Short mmCIF file of C-alpha atoms in Angstrom, two decimals:
data_model
loop_
_atom_site.label_atom_id
_atom_site.label_comp_id
_atom_site.label_asym_id
_atom_site.label_seq_id
_atom_site.Cartn_x
_atom_site.Cartn_y
_atom_site.Cartn_z
CA MET A 413 -65.51 19.27 -18.19
CA VAL A 414 -66.12 19.40 -21.98
CA GLU A 415 -69.45 20.93 -22.98
CA LEU A 416 -71.79 18.24 -24.25
CA GLU A 417 -72.26 19.82 -27.68
CA ASN A 418 -68.47 19.91 -28.21
CA LEU A 419 -67.86 16.35 -27.03
CA ILE A 420 -65.93 14.26 -29.56
CA ARG A 421 -67.96 11.11 -30.11
CA PRO A 422 -66.44 7.85 -31.40
CA GLY A 423 -68.25 5.84 -34.07
CA ALA A 424 -68.03 2.66 -36.16
CA GLY A 425 -64.74 0.98 -37.21
CA ARG A 426 -62.99 1.86 -40.50
CA GLY A 427 -59.87 -0.34 -40.79
CA LEU A 428 -57.33 0.92 -43.32
CA ASP A 429 -59.78 3.12 -45.25
CA PHE A 430 -57.91 6.29 -44.33
CA VAL A 431 -54.61 5.30 -45.98
CA ILE A 432 -56.06 3.81 -49.19
CA LEU A 433 -56.32 6.37 -51.99
CA ASP A 434 -59.44 4.94 -53.63
CA ASP A 435 -61.28 4.93 -50.31
CA LEU A 436 -60.12 8.48 -49.56
CA ARG A 437 -61.37 9.67 -52.97
CA LYS A 438 -64.77 8.09 -52.36
CA ARG A 439 -64.96 9.58 -48.88
CA THR A 440 -63.98 13.14 -49.84
CA GLY A 441 -65.07 13.40 -53.47
CA ILE A 442 -61.86 15.22 -54.43
CA SER A 443 -59.09 14.45 -56.90
CA ILE A 444 -55.39 14.40 -56.03
CA SER A 445 -54.86 17.76 -57.75
CA GLU A 446 -57.29 19.36 -55.27
CA ILE A 447 -55.61 18.16 -52.08
CA LEU A 448 -53.92 21.49 -51.23
CA LYS A 449 -57.05 23.62 -51.40
CA PHE A 450 -59.08 20.86 -49.70
CA SER A 451 -56.65 20.65 -46.79
CA ILE A 452 -56.54 24.43 -46.33
CA ALA A 453 -60.33 24.77 -46.60
CA GLU A 454 -61.02 22.04 -44.03
CA ILE A 455 -58.51 23.33 -41.46
CA LEU A 456 -59.76 26.88 -42.03
CA ALA A 457 -63.31 25.66 -41.35
CA ASN A 458 -62.25 24.13 -38.04
CA ALA A 459 -60.43 27.32 -37.03
CA LEU A 460 -63.40 29.54 -37.86
CA ASP A 461 -65.66 27.52 -35.58
CA THR A 462 -63.63 28.84 -32.61
CA ASP A 463 -62.99 32.33 -31.21
CA VAL A 464 -60.21 33.34 -33.63
CA THR A 465 -59.35 36.89 -34.68
CA GLU A 466 -56.29 35.98 -36.78
CA ILE A 467 -55.54 33.09 -39.14
CA TYR A 468 -52.42 32.45 -41.18
CA VAL A 469 -51.88 30.12 -44.14
CA LYS A 470 -48.47 29.14 -45.44
CA VAL A 471 -47.51 26.85 -48.32
CA LYS A 472 -43.91 26.23 -49.32
CA LYS A 473 -42.00 23.77 -51.48
CA LEU A 474 -39.89 21.41 -49.40
CA GLY A 475 -38.00 18.94 -51.56
CA GLU A 476 -40.58 16.75 -53.31
CA PHE A 477 -43.39 17.98 -51.07
CA ASP A 478 -45.63 20.99 -50.67
CA GLU A 479 -45.78 21.83 -46.96
CA VAL A 480 -49.10 23.32 -45.78
CA THR A 481 -49.46 25.14 -42.45
CA VAL A 482 -52.69 26.67 -41.18
CA GLY A 483 -52.66 28.41 -37.79
CA ASP A 484 -55.05 30.45 -35.68
CA ASN A 485 -55.01 32.39 -32.42
CA GLY A 486 -58.05 30.66 -30.93
CA SER A 487 -57.96 30.32 -27.15
CA LYS A 488 -58.96 26.64 -27.10
CA GLN A 489 -55.88 24.44 -26.85
CA ILE A 490 -55.61 21.07 -28.56
CA SER A 491 -54.95 18.36 -25.98
CA LEU A 492 -53.08 15.08 -26.36
CA LYS A 493 -56.33 13.25 -25.60
CA GLU A 494 -58.08 14.99 -28.52
CA ILE A 495 -55.19 14.17 -30.84
CA LYS A 496 -55.38 10.51 -29.86
CA LEU A 497 -59.10 10.52 -30.67
CA ILE A 498 -58.37 12.00 -34.10
CA LEU A 499 -55.71 9.32 -34.61
CA ASP A 500 -58.10 6.52 -33.65
CA PHE A 501 -58.57 5.46 -37.27
CA GLY A 502 -60.57 2.41 -36.22
CA ASN A 503 -63.45 4.67 -35.24
CA LYS A 504 -65.07 7.81 -36.52
CA ALA A 505 -64.63 10.65 -34.04
CA SER A 506 -66.29 14.03 -34.31
CA SER A 507 -67.98 16.72 -32.27
CA LYS A 508 -69.90 17.91 -35.36
CA ARG A 509 -71.23 14.66 -36.80
CA GLY A 510 -74.99 14.36 -36.63
CA PHE A 511 -75.64 17.90 -35.37
CA LEU A 512 -77.90 20.01 -37.59
CA ARG A 513 -76.72 23.55 -36.96
CA VAL A 514 -74.81 26.33 -38.69
CA SER A 515 -71.23 25.12 -38.86
CA ARG A 516 -68.36 25.49 -41.32
CA GLY A 517 -67.05 21.94 -41.18
CA TYR A 518 -69.29 19.02 -42.11
CA LEU A 519 -66.79 16.27 -42.83
CA GLY A 520 -66.42 15.14 -39.24
CA ASN A 521 -63.30 13.14 -40.09
CA ALA A 522 -61.55 15.80 -42.19
CA LEU A 523 -58.29 15.66 -40.24
CA LYS A 524 -58.21 11.86 -40.43
CA CYS A 525 -58.61 12.14 -44.21
CA LEU A 526 -55.88 14.77 -44.50
CA PHE A 527 -53.46 12.75 -42.37
CA GLY A 528 -54.28 9.68 -44.46
CA TYR A 529 -53.86 11.51 -47.77
CA SER A 530 -50.42 12.73 -46.71
CA TYR A 531 -49.35 9.14 -46.00
CA ALA A 532 -51.09 7.46 -48.96
CA LEU A 533 -49.87 9.93 -51.58
CA ALA A 534 -46.28 9.63 -50.37
CA GLU A 535 -46.53 5.84 -50.38
CA ALA A 536 -47.94 5.88 -53.93
CA ARG A 537 -44.96 7.97 -55.06
CA LYS A 538 -42.56 5.70 -53.15
CA LEU A 539 -41.53 8.60 -50.91
CA PRO A 540 -40.93 8.36 -47.16
CA PRO A 541 -44.27 9.15 -45.47
CA PRO A 542 -43.92 12.63 -43.93
CA GLU A 543 -44.51 13.48 -40.30
CA ILE A 544 -47.48 15.59 -39.22
CA LEU A 545 -46.86 18.51 -36.89
CA ILE A 546 -49.50 19.97 -34.56
CA ARG A 547 -48.68 22.97 -32.38
CA SER A 548 -51.01 24.25 -29.68
CA HIS A 549 -49.82 27.22 -27.63
CA GLU A 550 -46.89 25.74 -25.61
CA SER A 551 -47.30 22.11 -26.79
CA GLU A 552 -45.93 20.47 -29.92
CA TYR A 553 -46.92 17.04 -31.25
CA THR A 554 -45.03 15.23 -34.01
CA ILE A 555 -47.07 12.37 -35.48
CA SER A 556 -46.08 9.41 -37.63
CA LEU A 557 -48.68 7.01 -39.04
CA LYS A 558 -47.86 3.28 -38.79
CA PRO A 559 -50.39 1.22 -40.80
CA ASP A 560 -50.43 -2.51 -40.01
CA ARG A 561 -51.49 -4.24 -43.23
CA VAL A 562 -51.81 -7.63 -41.56
CA ARG A 563 -54.12 -6.58 -38.73
CA GLU A 564 -55.73 -3.91 -40.92
CA VAL A 565 -55.31 -1.13 -38.38
CA ILE A 566 -53.58 2.26 -38.49
CA ASN A 567 -51.31 2.77 -35.52
CA SER A 568 -49.53 6.03 -34.82
CA GLU A 569 -46.55 7.37 -32.92
CA ILE A 570 -46.77 10.72 -31.12
CA VAL A 571 -43.73 12.61 -29.86
CA THR A 572 -44.66 15.44 -27.47
CA ARG A 573 -42.51 18.35 -26.35
CA GLU A 574 -43.05 21.66 -24.60
CA THR A 575 -42.16 24.89 -26.46
CA GLU A 576 -42.51 28.61 -25.96
CA ASP A 577 -46.19 29.62 -25.82
CA THR A 578 -47.01 31.14 -29.23
CA GLY A 579 -50.68 31.75 -28.47
CA PHE A 580 -51.51 29.91 -31.71
CA ASN A 581 -52.77 26.49 -32.79
CA SER A 582 -51.45 25.15 -36.09
CA PHE A 583 -51.46 22.07 -38.30
CA THR A 584 -48.56 21.33 -40.67
CA LEU A 585 -48.92 18.61 -43.31
CA ARG A 586 -46.88 17.67 -46.36
CA PHE A 587 -48.22 16.35 -49.65
CA PRO A 588 -46.14 15.13 -52.61
CA ILE A 589 -46.05 17.74 -55.36
CA SER A 590 -48.56 16.68 -58.03
CA ARG A 591 -47.63 19.27 -60.67
CA TYR A 592 -46.32 17.58 -63.80
CA TRP A 593 -44.91 20.68 -65.48
CA SER A 594 -42.01 22.93 -64.63
CA GLY A 595 -42.59 26.40 -63.26
CA GLU A 596 -44.70 27.98 -60.57
CA PRO A 597 -47.87 26.45 -59.06
CA ILE A 598 -50.09 29.05 -60.75
CA LYS A 599 -53.36 27.08 -60.68
CA GLU A 600 -52.90 25.95 -57.07
CA TYR A 601 -52.06 29.52 -56.04
CA GLU A 602 -55.21 30.87 -57.68
CA ASN A 603 -57.42 28.18 -56.10
CA ILE A 604 -56.05 28.76 -52.60
CA THR A 605 -56.17 32.56 -52.78
CA ASN A 606 -59.80 32.34 -53.93
CA ILE A 607 -60.64 30.19 -50.89
CA ILE A 608 -58.93 32.65 -48.52
CA PHE A 609 -60.32 35.73 -50.28
CA ALA A 610 -63.94 34.52 -50.29
CA THR A 611 -63.71 33.38 -46.67
CA SER A 612 -62.35 36.79 -45.66
CA ILE A 613 -65.33 38.56 -47.28
CA VAL A 614 -67.83 36.73 -45.05
CA ASN A 615 -65.51 37.09 -42.03
CA PRO A 616 -64.31 40.72 -42.35
CA THR A 617 -63.47 41.04 -38.64
CA ILE A 618 -60.85 38.28 -38.85
CA LYS A 619 -57.35 39.01 -40.13
CA PHE A 620 -56.06 36.54 -42.73
CA VAL A 621 -52.33 36.43 -43.42
CA TYR A 622 -50.95 34.19 -46.16
CA ASN A 623 -47.61 33.23 -47.66
CA LEU A 624 -48.06 30.97 -50.68
CA TRP A 625 -44.79 29.90 -52.24
CA ASP A 626 -43.24 33.20 -51.01
CA ILE A 627 -46.11 35.38 -52.29
CA GLU A 628 -47.48 37.22 -49.27
CA GLY A 629 -50.74 39.01 -48.55
CA GLU A 630 -53.17 40.15 -45.86
CA LEU A 631 -56.96 40.39 -45.84
CA GLY A 632 -59.47 41.65 -43.29
CA GLU A 633 -58.91 43.32 -39.95
CA PRO A 634 -59.14 41.82 -36.46
CA GLY A 635 -62.21 43.02 -34.61
CA ASP A 636 -65.22 41.95 -32.61
CA THR A 637 -66.56 38.84 -34.31
CA PRO A 638 -70.05 37.84 -33.17
CA PRO A 639 -69.92 34.10 -32.42
CA LEU A 640 -72.29 31.76 -34.23
CA ARG A 641 -75.11 30.74 -31.93
CA LYS A 642 -75.00 27.14 -33.17
CA ASP A 643 -78.63 26.57 -32.27
CA THR A 644 -80.18 23.27 -33.21
CA SER A 645 -83.87 22.37 -33.19
CA ILE A 646 -85.45 18.95 -32.81
CA LEU A 647 -87.79 20.00 -35.66
CA TRP A 648 -84.92 19.72 -38.13
CA TYR A 649 -84.25 16.03 -37.40
CA GLU A 650 -85.79 12.88 -38.80
CA PRO A 651 -86.39 10.16 -36.17
CA SER A 652 -83.44 8.14 -37.51
CA GLN A 653 -81.13 11.17 -37.33
CA PHE A 654 -82.06 11.88 -33.73
CA LYS A 655 -81.61 8.24 -32.77
CA ALA A 656 -78.15 8.13 -34.41
CA LEU A 657 -77.13 11.31 -32.55
CA PHE A 658 -78.49 9.90 -29.27
CA TYR A 659 -76.49 6.67 -29.65
CA ASP A 660 -73.39 8.73 -30.46
CA PHE A 661 -73.68 10.40 -27.08
CA VAL A 662 -74.37 7.07 -25.35
CA ARG A 663 -71.10 5.70 -26.76
CA ALA A 664 -69.11 8.81 -25.86
CA SER A 665 -70.65 9.69 -22.49
CA PRO A 666 -73.21 7.12 -21.28
CA GLU A 667 -73.62 8.82 -17.89
CA THR A 668 -74.92 12.04 -19.49
CA LYS A 669 -78.13 13.17 -17.81
CA LEU A 670 -81.35 13.37 -19.82
CA LYS A 671 -81.81 17.03 -18.88
CA ASP A 672 -78.41 17.90 -20.38
CA LEU A 673 -79.17 16.19 -23.67
CA ILE A 674 -82.63 17.77 -23.95
CA SER A 675 -81.09 21.19 -23.21
CA LEU A 676 -79.02 20.98 -26.40
CA PHE A 677 -82.14 21.72 -28.42
CA ARG A 678 -83.63 25.14 -28.99
CA GLY A 679 -86.71 25.96 -26.90
CA LEU A 680 -86.26 22.99 -24.54
CA THR A 681 -83.95 24.44 -21.89
CA ALA A 682 -86.64 25.46 -19.38
CA LYS A 683 -87.00 23.08 -16.42
CA LYS A 684 -90.81 23.18 -16.70
CA ILE A 685 -90.76 21.93 -20.31
CA GLN A 686 -88.20 19.26 -19.46
CA ARG A 687 -90.37 18.01 -16.59
CA GLU A 688 -93.36 17.82 -18.96
CA ILE A 689 -91.35 15.79 -21.47
CA LEU A 690 -90.03 13.36 -18.85
CA GLN A 691 -93.45 13.01 -17.20
CA ALA A 692 -94.97 12.14 -20.58
CA LEU A 693 -92.27 9.48 -21.05
CA THR A 694 -92.96 8.08 -17.59
CA ASP A 695 -96.74 8.04 -18.14
CA HIS A 696 -96.31 6.22 -21.45
CA ASN A 697 -94.14 3.58 -19.78
CA HIS A 698 -96.67 3.05 -16.99
CA VAL A 699 -99.48 2.61 -19.53
CA SER A 700 -97.40 0.20 -21.64
CA TYR A 701 -95.73 -1.83 -18.88
CA GLY A 702 -97.82 -1.23 -15.77
CA GLU A 703 -95.86 -1.43 -12.53
CA ASP A 704 -92.77 -2.49 -14.50
CA GLY A 705 -92.72 0.85 -16.30
CA VAL A 706 -89.51 2.76 -15.59
CA PRO A 707 -89.84 6.42 -14.48
CA PHE A 708 -87.67 9.10 -16.04
CA PHE A 709 -86.04 11.97 -14.16
CA PRO A 710 -83.80 14.90 -15.17
CA ALA A 711 -80.77 13.03 -13.79
CA THR A 712 -81.60 9.70 -15.51
CA PRO A 713 -78.51 8.56 -17.51
CA ILE A 714 -79.15 8.44 -21.25
CA GLU A 715 -77.70 4.91 -21.46
CA THR A 716 -80.83 3.55 -19.70
CA LEU A 717 -83.21 4.45 -22.54
CA SER A 718 -84.41 1.73 -24.90
CA SER A 719 -84.88 2.23 -28.64
CA ASP A 720 -88.61 2.80 -28.10
CA ASP A 721 -87.88 5.27 -25.29
CA ILE A 722 -85.62 7.28 -27.60
CA LEU A 723 -88.30 7.56 -30.27
CA ARG A 724 -90.90 8.51 -27.66
CA LEU A 725 -88.50 11.17 -26.34
CA TYR A 726 -88.07 12.49 -29.88
CA HIS A 727 -91.83 12.89 -30.39
CA GLU A 728 -92.37 14.48 -26.98
CA MET A 729 -89.60 17.00 -27.68
CA ARG A 730 -91.02 17.81 -31.13
CA SER A 731 -94.50 18.39 -29.78
CA ARG A 732 -93.16 21.11 -27.48
CA SER A 733 -90.90 22.85 -30.00
CA LYS A 734 -91.83 25.87 -32.10
CA PRO A 735 -90.58 26.77 -35.59
CA ILE A 736 -88.34 29.81 -35.94
CA SER A 737 -90.23 32.81 -37.28
CA LYS A 738 -89.03 34.25 -40.58
CA ARG A 739 -88.18 37.52 -38.84
CA SER A 740 -85.90 35.72 -36.35
CA VAL A 741 -83.91 33.75 -38.95
CA PRO A 742 -80.91 36.18 -39.15
CA LYS A 743 -80.64 36.36 -35.36
CA VAL A 744 -80.76 32.59 -34.91
CA LEU A 745 -78.59 31.53 -37.86
CA GLY A 746 -76.20 34.46 -38.00
CA ILE A 747 -75.60 36.87 -40.85
CA VAL A 748 -72.76 38.95 -42.29
CA GLY A 749 -75.09 41.90 -42.86
CA GLU A 750 -74.86 45.09 -44.88
CA GLU A 751 -72.78 46.95 -42.30
CA ARG A 752 -69.99 44.39 -42.31
CA PHE A 753 -70.10 44.08 -46.11
CA GLU A 754 -69.60 47.86 -46.19
CA LYS A 755 -66.46 47.23 -44.14
CA VAL A 756 -65.28 44.81 -46.86
CA LYS A 757 -65.89 47.48 -49.52
CA GLU A 758 -63.78 49.97 -47.57
CA GLN A 759 -60.99 47.44 -46.95
CA HIS A 760 -60.60 46.84 -50.69
CA GLY A 761 -61.23 50.40 -51.86
CA TRP A 762 -64.20 49.37 -53.99
CA LYS A 763 -66.70 51.91 -55.29
CA ARG A 764 -70.19 50.73 -54.32
CA LEU A 765 -72.13 47.97 -52.52
CA ARG A 766 -75.57 46.67 -53.43
CA TYR A 767 -76.94 44.29 -50.83
CA THR A 768 -80.02 42.20 -50.23
CA VAL A 769 -80.93 39.26 -48.02
CA MET A 770 -83.62 36.63 -48.61
CA LYS A 771 -85.00 34.80 -45.59
CA GLY A 772 -87.14 31.71 -45.66
CA ARG A 773 -88.13 28.37 -44.22
CA TRP A 774 -87.99 25.21 -46.24
CA LYS A 775 -91.06 23.02 -45.82
CA ASP A 776 -91.53 19.36 -46.61
CA ARG A 777 -93.68 18.16 -49.52
CA GLN A 778 -96.78 18.32 -47.35
CA LYS A 779 -95.96 22.00 -46.58
CA ASN A 780 -95.65 21.02 -42.93
CA LEU A 781 -94.24 23.92 -40.93
CA LYS A 782 -93.27 21.53 -38.13
CA ALA A 783 -90.91 19.80 -40.55
CA SER A 784 -89.35 23.05 -41.77
CA PHE A 785 -85.90 24.48 -41.29
CA PRO A 786 -84.76 28.09 -41.76
CA PHE A 787 -82.27 29.49 -44.24
CA LEU A 788 -81.11 32.81 -45.60
CA VAL A 789 -79.21 33.90 -48.70
CA GLU A 790 -77.15 37.09 -48.77
CA LEU A 791 -76.26 38.75 -52.07
CA ALA A 792 -73.53 41.38 -51.98
CA VAL A 793 -72.65 43.05 -55.29
CA PHE A 794 -69.48 45.15 -55.15
CA ASP A 795 -68.77 47.59 -57.98
CA ARG A 796 -65.01 47.96 -58.37
CA GLU A 797 -63.24 50.84 -60.12
CA GLU A 798 -63.93 51.20 -63.87
CA GLU A 799 -60.25 50.72 -64.79
CA ASP A 800 -60.21 47.34 -63.00
CA ASP A 801 -59.72 44.80 -65.82
CA GLN A 802 -60.24 41.59 -63.83
CA GLY A 803 -63.84 41.30 -65.00
CA LEU A 804 -66.71 39.62 -63.19
CA GLN A 805 -65.73 37.70 -60.04
CA ILE A 806 -68.24 35.34 -58.44
CA PHE A 807 -67.65 33.85 -55.00
CA GLN A 808 -69.93 31.37 -53.26
CA CYS A 809 -69.93 30.75 -49.52
CA VAL A 810 -71.88 28.49 -47.19
CA ASN A 811 -72.14 29.14 -43.45
CA PHE A 812 -69.40 31.80 -43.39
CA MET A 813 -66.92 29.63 -45.30
CA ALA A 814 -65.84 29.64 -48.96
CA SER A 815 -67.02 26.82 -51.15
CA MET A 816 -64.41 25.01 -53.21
CA GLU A 817 -66.75 24.57 -56.17
CA ASP A 818 -69.76 26.06 -57.98
CA ILE A 819 -72.08 24.59 -55.37
CA PHE A 820 -75.23 26.35 -56.58
CA SER A 821 -74.98 25.07 -60.16
CA ARG A 822 -77.73 22.48 -59.60
CA LEU A 823 -80.02 25.14 -58.14
CA PHE A 824 -79.59 28.07 -60.53
CA ASN A 825 -77.19 29.57 -63.10
CA VAL A 826 -75.62 32.61 -61.44
CA GLU A 827 -73.93 34.05 -64.55
CA TYR A 828 -77.12 33.74 -66.62
CA ARG A 829 -79.15 35.61 -64.02
CA LEU A 830 -76.52 38.33 -63.78
CA GLY A 831 -76.54 38.69 -67.56
CA ARG A 832 -80.27 39.32 -67.49
CA VAL A 833 -79.72 42.39 -65.30
CA GLY A 834 -76.87 43.71 -67.43
CA ILE A 835 -73.84 42.41 -65.51
CA THR A 836 -71.54 40.83 -68.12
CA LYS A 837 -68.35 38.78 -67.74
CA GLU A 838 -66.28 41.90 -68.48
CA ALA A 839 -67.93 44.07 -65.79
CA PRO A 840 -65.66 45.16 -62.87
CA VAL A 841 -67.99 43.53 -60.36
CA THR A 842 -67.42 41.16 -57.43
CA LEU A 843 -70.47 39.12 -56.41
CA MET A 844 -70.77 37.24 -53.14
CA VAL A 845 -73.55 34.66 -52.75
CA HIS A 846 -73.75 33.46 -49.15
CA LEU A 847 -76.08 30.69 -47.98
CA VAL A 848 -76.63 30.18 -44.25
CA CYS A 849 -78.53 27.03 -43.33
CA PRO A 850 -78.33 24.43 -40.52
CA VAL A 851 -79.53 21.53 -42.70
CA LEU A 852 -77.40 20.88 -45.77
CA LYS A 853 -77.31 17.84 -48.04
CA TRP A 854 -74.02 17.66 -49.90
CA LEU A 855 -73.31 15.62 -53.01
CA ASN A 856 -70.16 14.26 -51.32
CA TYR A 857 -67.90 14.80 -48.31
CA GLY A 858 -65.76 17.20 -50.33
CA LYS A 859 -68.81 19.50 -50.49
CA SER A 860 -68.54 20.06 -54.25
CA GLY A 861 -72.29 20.58 -54.68
CA LEU A 862 -75.67 20.71 -52.98
CA TYR A 863 -78.71 18.55 -53.56
CA GLU A 864 -81.81 20.50 -54.55
#
């Protein structure tokens, strides 16, 4: 049985949106020239949310296409049922959507978008739409998209075969080459290596192997990687957000018991607290409806709750939840930490590490602690060797994953602040800024920037 928090939940219909370039651009916020790094970043994010110790990335030129493969040695196998849910383009499907917790991937339909981009870009270039290949341990799935323009639906064809068990999961997609000049893909190579390099710094106990247009490299070392706790708190949700999440679960698994849904939230797993919450719901119904009031029990299916019941449940859960103390933020959210950053310094042969971490809780405009959510920011400054002529390198990560853009630009100017403490653009320094937060508001699905 799939754990409730990892259940893939279907959503509203989307027609042909996923094979129309303009709609894909609006959905992801990326340009065509960014598709390679976007695809690698999104599949990397999915891999890192599992129990991997090794990830490989390969990009090669194949005729008029760049072929991208990202694989990992995670133990969770990808089933045919899960692939069919991903390929249900008429509905959103995600196990991450709506959850406020520390996670790498936030675009719940990233794979749908990548599959659609592969098809739409080929169609725009009048090239045969390429197949998509998914391998999972001993299973192999070859996928072809079949959009029906008349019915406005995206059908698909899946060919399944058994292979030798590789112990790896991998996704292989092809995108038409978008470079309009002759020569090597220098800019694309730099963008992708930066994504892999930055991600390896905040995941030093994972081995990253890459082969980009026949240029090979390795980063990190496999080791014991502490899993993210993935805690979520009812205090981080607005009523509308909780209701949307609740209805998601009703659509995906209507027979789910109330006790199981309540247990998803931090501080509400004890049977005593759950009984108090359900008794309060029952009492409210009896006061409002008299003898017609419906009682609520731990085994009551979530599909039986009305809209008013859901909101009442939300408020009863909030009233029994406690904010996370500032001291507990690293333990609850997860942290790279000075010890593991020291490991990064040793791996690269750098000279010195300066490290600090800032912990806090964001409060609403009324300074209401009950409406707060925790965050932390790690700053790791690595001094490289004096003869290193690569100058200042700045990498930005969010929730243990590299950002594709200068995501903090709306919040503060990193280079300006470094200049004020004497770190110039020519200095042989590598700076890592790492934000860990369960509640993030992105400017777009491509995660190119954060709201203030």
